[in-house]
Amino acid sequence: MSKSRGYAGQILEVNLSNRDSKRNELATKFCREYLGGIGFNAKLISDEVPAGIDALSPENILVFGVGTMVGSIFPTASRTEVSAKSPLTGLFGTSNSGMFFGTQLKNAGFDALVIKGRAEKPVYLFIEDGELSVQDASRLWGKDSWETLDILRKQYPAAEVALIGPAGENLVRFACIENGYYDAWARTGLGAVMGSKNLKAIVVRGTQGITPHSVEGLLKVTGKARQLIESSPFFKPFKSYGSMNAAMPYGSFKALNANNFSQGCLPDWKEDFARPKVEELTHGHIACQSCIIACAHWVEIKAGKYQGLRMKDMEVTPTVSFGSGCGMSLEATVKAAEMGQRYGMDMASVAGVMAMAIELFNRGIISQEDVGYDLSFGDDDAILRLMDDIARRQGLGAVLAEGTMRAAQQFAGGEASAMHVKGLEIPMIDPRGRWSTWSLGILTNIRGGDHLRCRNPIENLRFNENKHDFQKERFGYDRKMYESLDMPDELKAQAIDLENDTVDIAIMSRWAEDLINLFNSVGVCIRPPVEHRIGPTILAEAYTAFTGIKISPIELMQSAERAWNLIKLFNLREGELPEDSKFPRRFYEEAVGGKNLDEAKVQEVLQQYYQVRGWDMLTGQPGEEKLRELGLSNLS
Amino acid sequence: MKNIVIIGNGAAANSAAETIRKHDLEVPIVMVARENLPEYSACALPDCLSGWVDRSQLFIKQLTDYPQMGIQTRFGLEIKQIDTRERILISDQETIAYDQLILATGSRAIIPPVPGRDLLGNFVVKTVGDIDAILAYKARKVVVVGSGNIGIEVAEALQISGCQVTIVELMEAILPRIFDQEPAGRISRILSDRGIQVLTGERVLKISGDQRVETVTTDCRSIACDTVIWAAGVKQNVEVASAAGVKLGELGGIEVNSRMQTNIDGIYACGDCIESIDMLTGYPTLSLLWPNAKRQGQIAALNCLGQEMAYEGAVSLVAEDIYGITAVSMGLISRALAREEIRVLEGQDNELYWRVLVMDDRIIGMQTIGMSYGLGAVMALMKNRTPLSEFHRVAADPDLARRVAWYLPAQRFLQE
Amino acid sequence: MNKHLIIDSVKCTGCGLCELACAINKTGQCQPYLARIKIWREETRGIFVPMTCQHCDNPPCASACLMNVITKDPATGLTIRRLEGCIGCRACQLACPFEGCSYDYLQEVIVNCDHCGGNPECVKYCPTGALRYISTAEALDLERSAEAARRCGIAGLVKGDRR
């Protein structure tokens, strides 16, 4: 057993090309500066991925970074970040997932797993209590992820498995890495990276345990954190209905991705996806490791065309992406989610690229001959068929498997229908319908057009007015809510104006991004009840109790900011340009629900955001001073 | 006041004595045993050879525990004769009167009539005395004859303590009464990997040497050694009882009914010395296992006290630790059954090899190598005689399965 | 026994907090493998069942024990172990259908749930009420109302039980 506290103490590095492996001891300095999870990944990838490589070449490096608090008893500490250079965006690719993989990897003795090179033939890794073996995966290659899991779970009954489905094998650029049956490191095409390495699965079994620095301290802070989360007004709604809570308010705001961002909200959305209808399909809740919320639903379809389908589902992103983005029926979104899981594809991206295809079909740019069948929004069968084609790279599917950005370039005028930022398909929310910290985050996200790395911790879903030129969003709560937010007083006063009842979007975005990056470093979930109540103060207490490394809340936030800046630098090195931080033209030019974005004003907020970050106002390049402050000056 | 005398001081005897005392604080109990030692666990004896279990840890009781429980002891006394008419036990030193007698005389290890079996360096492993003798002898090169659980455990223990060890088994595979050939072969490989020579299908013809053991000769070869450990089976200690008219069964153990009564009024018997009924087959069996002995002791005691209680039957459960790998056999093995009637459900994952024997839609035996969850559930299903079809019906329905949640871990072993 | 650890698997989300709470409390380590309560997870059927020692009246583990270290505590009714005598042979584990015995490799003995001396940690940490520590009378009431609900066919209406 490792002598280190909290951390397992080692990083396991495997080179699939020559099957070499080594174990690198964690240094305390490295831990303090990068914490774990995305922090480790950012540092390892920045240091070791050569500039300008093809993301699907053996030079790319895939890193599984387990969050620091994972395996402790801290509420919701279950998350593992997986990163590599993204084949979809060409930038830093990264994705976060929970369940039990991280716990097992840490209990097996490793805080991170680094995968390099490319195996000659399909292989899978088996990691058990400090031991690693590379196994032949020929019999698994070609099987969908559920079939593969059935086989591996039989062989390794108590293990956790990260694996790819056929989409990953076929190098679909938005293929994901499945985390067990129903979860995934979905975004930015990490499954294709795994596929390019001929790596089908990673099986992990760990029984070694993790020794906390202070048991008493850990239990105390855990109790405190739990009380805080449970007292958040977001707690009860999330416990009962999970992330689907956002679906209806955003529908009312006409702020949903509907039919490829053409409408704001489908006419029948409110009836077809009403809570009672959804709850008719859901039966009970499912939690990740140590979660007190259990936001996920167990879904069983008991009648109709998809009768007998049962799985964990009804997470808002896939449901909205398929249901609203492509106009599918509620039951069909479950079927699509099943296919997404089996094939191993990022559902937000596949829904995005399919919505584009349907729109191009409607615009007459793609014909029935190209596809082999007719496409239209809401045609469940055609959409599921297209999904199948994409995973297998058949017909038009081969083009769409390249992702929205690349596929659009294949069609004259395609760009106008391509709803992505920096190559990553925008899921779910439409910034035109509701401009907020959350919407700006889609633009500033270091992984591209995605909504999960920046969300106002006290977002108020009751309000949707924008009287403030895109600068502010409505606060809408009382003083108690203000005080409950764990944020340095001075910064809080700058970010939230109680008198005018507003939140400054630029300042809050930077805070929210760093906070979420902190969560993704220490492995805590970003669900609103947690993001609302858990801040650097309590995380610093938890981190110190668990690892024995003394750290202040400010240092903790700085470590998260360091990783964010490091990733930004990586993106700039890989060719990200200032003009890439733009929404699709449609958001500025076409209105939904009578609203569109004012390009100049959005640009202004973006510049304010850069300024708050200490980056160059025009280029978004991290400034000298900021880099010095973060100890990154040798990298600019 | 009427007394109860128990002959023996093993699992059955002590379980009987404890049960009597639990239900009756008054009745005088006398325990008579040949060895002058408190109760110890015979199952842990081989572990004591390797030092994994300390000698003092073997003892379950202290000698002082007996008087504290109100039990008189006559240890170090060998009963030579039972006078059933006068109800007295006769030894060279004294006679002991009894009103009711519980025979828990156990069994002894046998050494077959092979030339040279009297030479210095021949041992059995049945008592603490045997362990003391082996440890004092300082064995180097050891031949273990027989490969039942004791033989295997002793071989491993001596190998661990630095001896060169050879196992000679007469049958085609080791552990012939406990495992089928396939799992036995796997266990055999574990042993050979650790440097134990495993010879099967060989008969020991003679032991030779000048005063001490020097060579073991089998029908295939000669093996140079300084020690022979006989683990070739046991014999029920029934001679005294038999001479007193206690009826024996066809297998050579004392015949008892389901209340552990012998044919003679007032005499009960339990433990290794009896023939019991196999819970799964209904046929007589010589169960030599600790849990069965304990249960039989309880049954004998309760009936002795006038509480009618029937024995459910013996069921075999053997867990062997082989170099840290657990091998388990429960219920019956193929050899004990008519082959054409059994179905075998066999499987393997990275933790466990399993082999389930099914007869008439019921689990009748299971052997595993490795350790995993769910084995206790299979054991329970086997003991309950639950039809597999019924098991599958319940386990397949999530609502039903929740109510008998312990079914769930057994599922993976029972898939067709 | 005055108090019982009652498991309502319908409410279990599989979060594993009971396992961690148990392990930390008993061993000082974050080590679900060492917990004396374990969740049986069947994720493809959405079934999660916490399993632990049932403190049977006539425990099969006790009869299986080769060293006679398992007894019933007459005061509390719990199944307890004299760990100094345990040789870790696992016979008790094989006799228990409920996965109630777990191997503690730190001490090299088999251990079981002891209700934490009357204040079970697992219950404190369970976020859904799937684990409860209640008196015999309450347990009976609970069973009665559940049975009544079942007979009336309104199981679906019992709060928190939508299955």
mmCIF file of C-alpha atoms in Angstrom, chain A residues 241 243-256 264-266 268-278 316 319-320 428 461:
data_model
loop_
_atom_site.group_PDB
_atom_site.id
_atom_site.type_symbol
_atom_site.label_atom_id
_atom_site.label_comp_id
_atom_site.label_asym_id
_atom_site.label_seq_id
_atom_site.Cartn_x
_atom_site.Cartn_y
_atom_site.Cartn_z
ATOM 1 C CA TYR A 241 -35.983 14.976 -11.524
ATOM 2 C CA SER A 243 -30.942 17.375 -15.038
ATOM 3 C CA MET A 244 -34.288 17.283 -16.870
ATOM 4 C CA ASN A 245 -35.233 20.216 -14.635
ATOM 5 C CA ALA A 246 -33.734 22.577 -17.183
ATOM 6 C CA ALA A 247 -35.747 21.242 -20.111
ATOM 7 C CA MET A 248 -39.038 23.010 -19.467
ATOM 8 C CA PRO A 249 -37.837 26.461 -18.403
ATOM 9 C CA TYR A 250 -35.485 26.616 -21.362
ATOM 10 C CA GLY A 251 -38.344 25.542 -23.580
ATOM 11 C CA SER A 252 -40.497 28.386 -22.265
ATOM 12 C CA PHE A 253 -37.664 30.818 -22.937
ATOM 13 C CA LYS A 254 -37.465 29.509 -26.488
ATOM 14 C CA ALA A 255 -33.882 28.824 -25.641
ATOM 15 C CA LEU A 256 -33.600 25.214 -26.692
ATOM 16 C CA GLY A 264 -36.047 27.956 -29.946
ATOM 17 C CA CYS A 265 -38.682 25.465 -28.976
ATOM 18 C CA LEU A 266 -40.717 22.910 -30.869
ATOM 19 C CA ASP A 268 -45.323 20.303 -29.148
ATOM 20 C CA TRP A 269 -42.337 20.266 -26.833
ATOM 21 C CA LYS A 270 -44.247 21.204 -23.714
ATOM 22 C CA GLU A 271 -46.765 18.416 -24.175
ATOM 23 C CA ASP A 272 -44.526 15.718 -25.615
ATOM 24 C CA PHE A 273 -41.750 16.091 -23.081
ATOM 25 C CA ALA A 274 -43.852 17.155 -20.124
ATOM 26 C CA ARG A 275 -42.637 15.921 -16.778
ATOM 27 C CA PRO A 276 -45.487 13.445 -16.210
ATOM 28 C CA LYS A 277 -44.745 11.876 -19.579
ATOM 29 C CA VAL A 278 -41.079 11.537 -18.791
ATOM 30 C CA VAL A 316 -31.174 16.347 -20.316
ATOM 31 C CA THR A 319 -32.899 13.966 -24.486
ATOM 32 C CA VAL A 320 -32.924 17.532 -25.728
ATOM 33 C CA MET A 428 -29.128 21.752 -25.982
ATOM 34 C CA LEU A 461 -34.186 29.707 -14.067
#
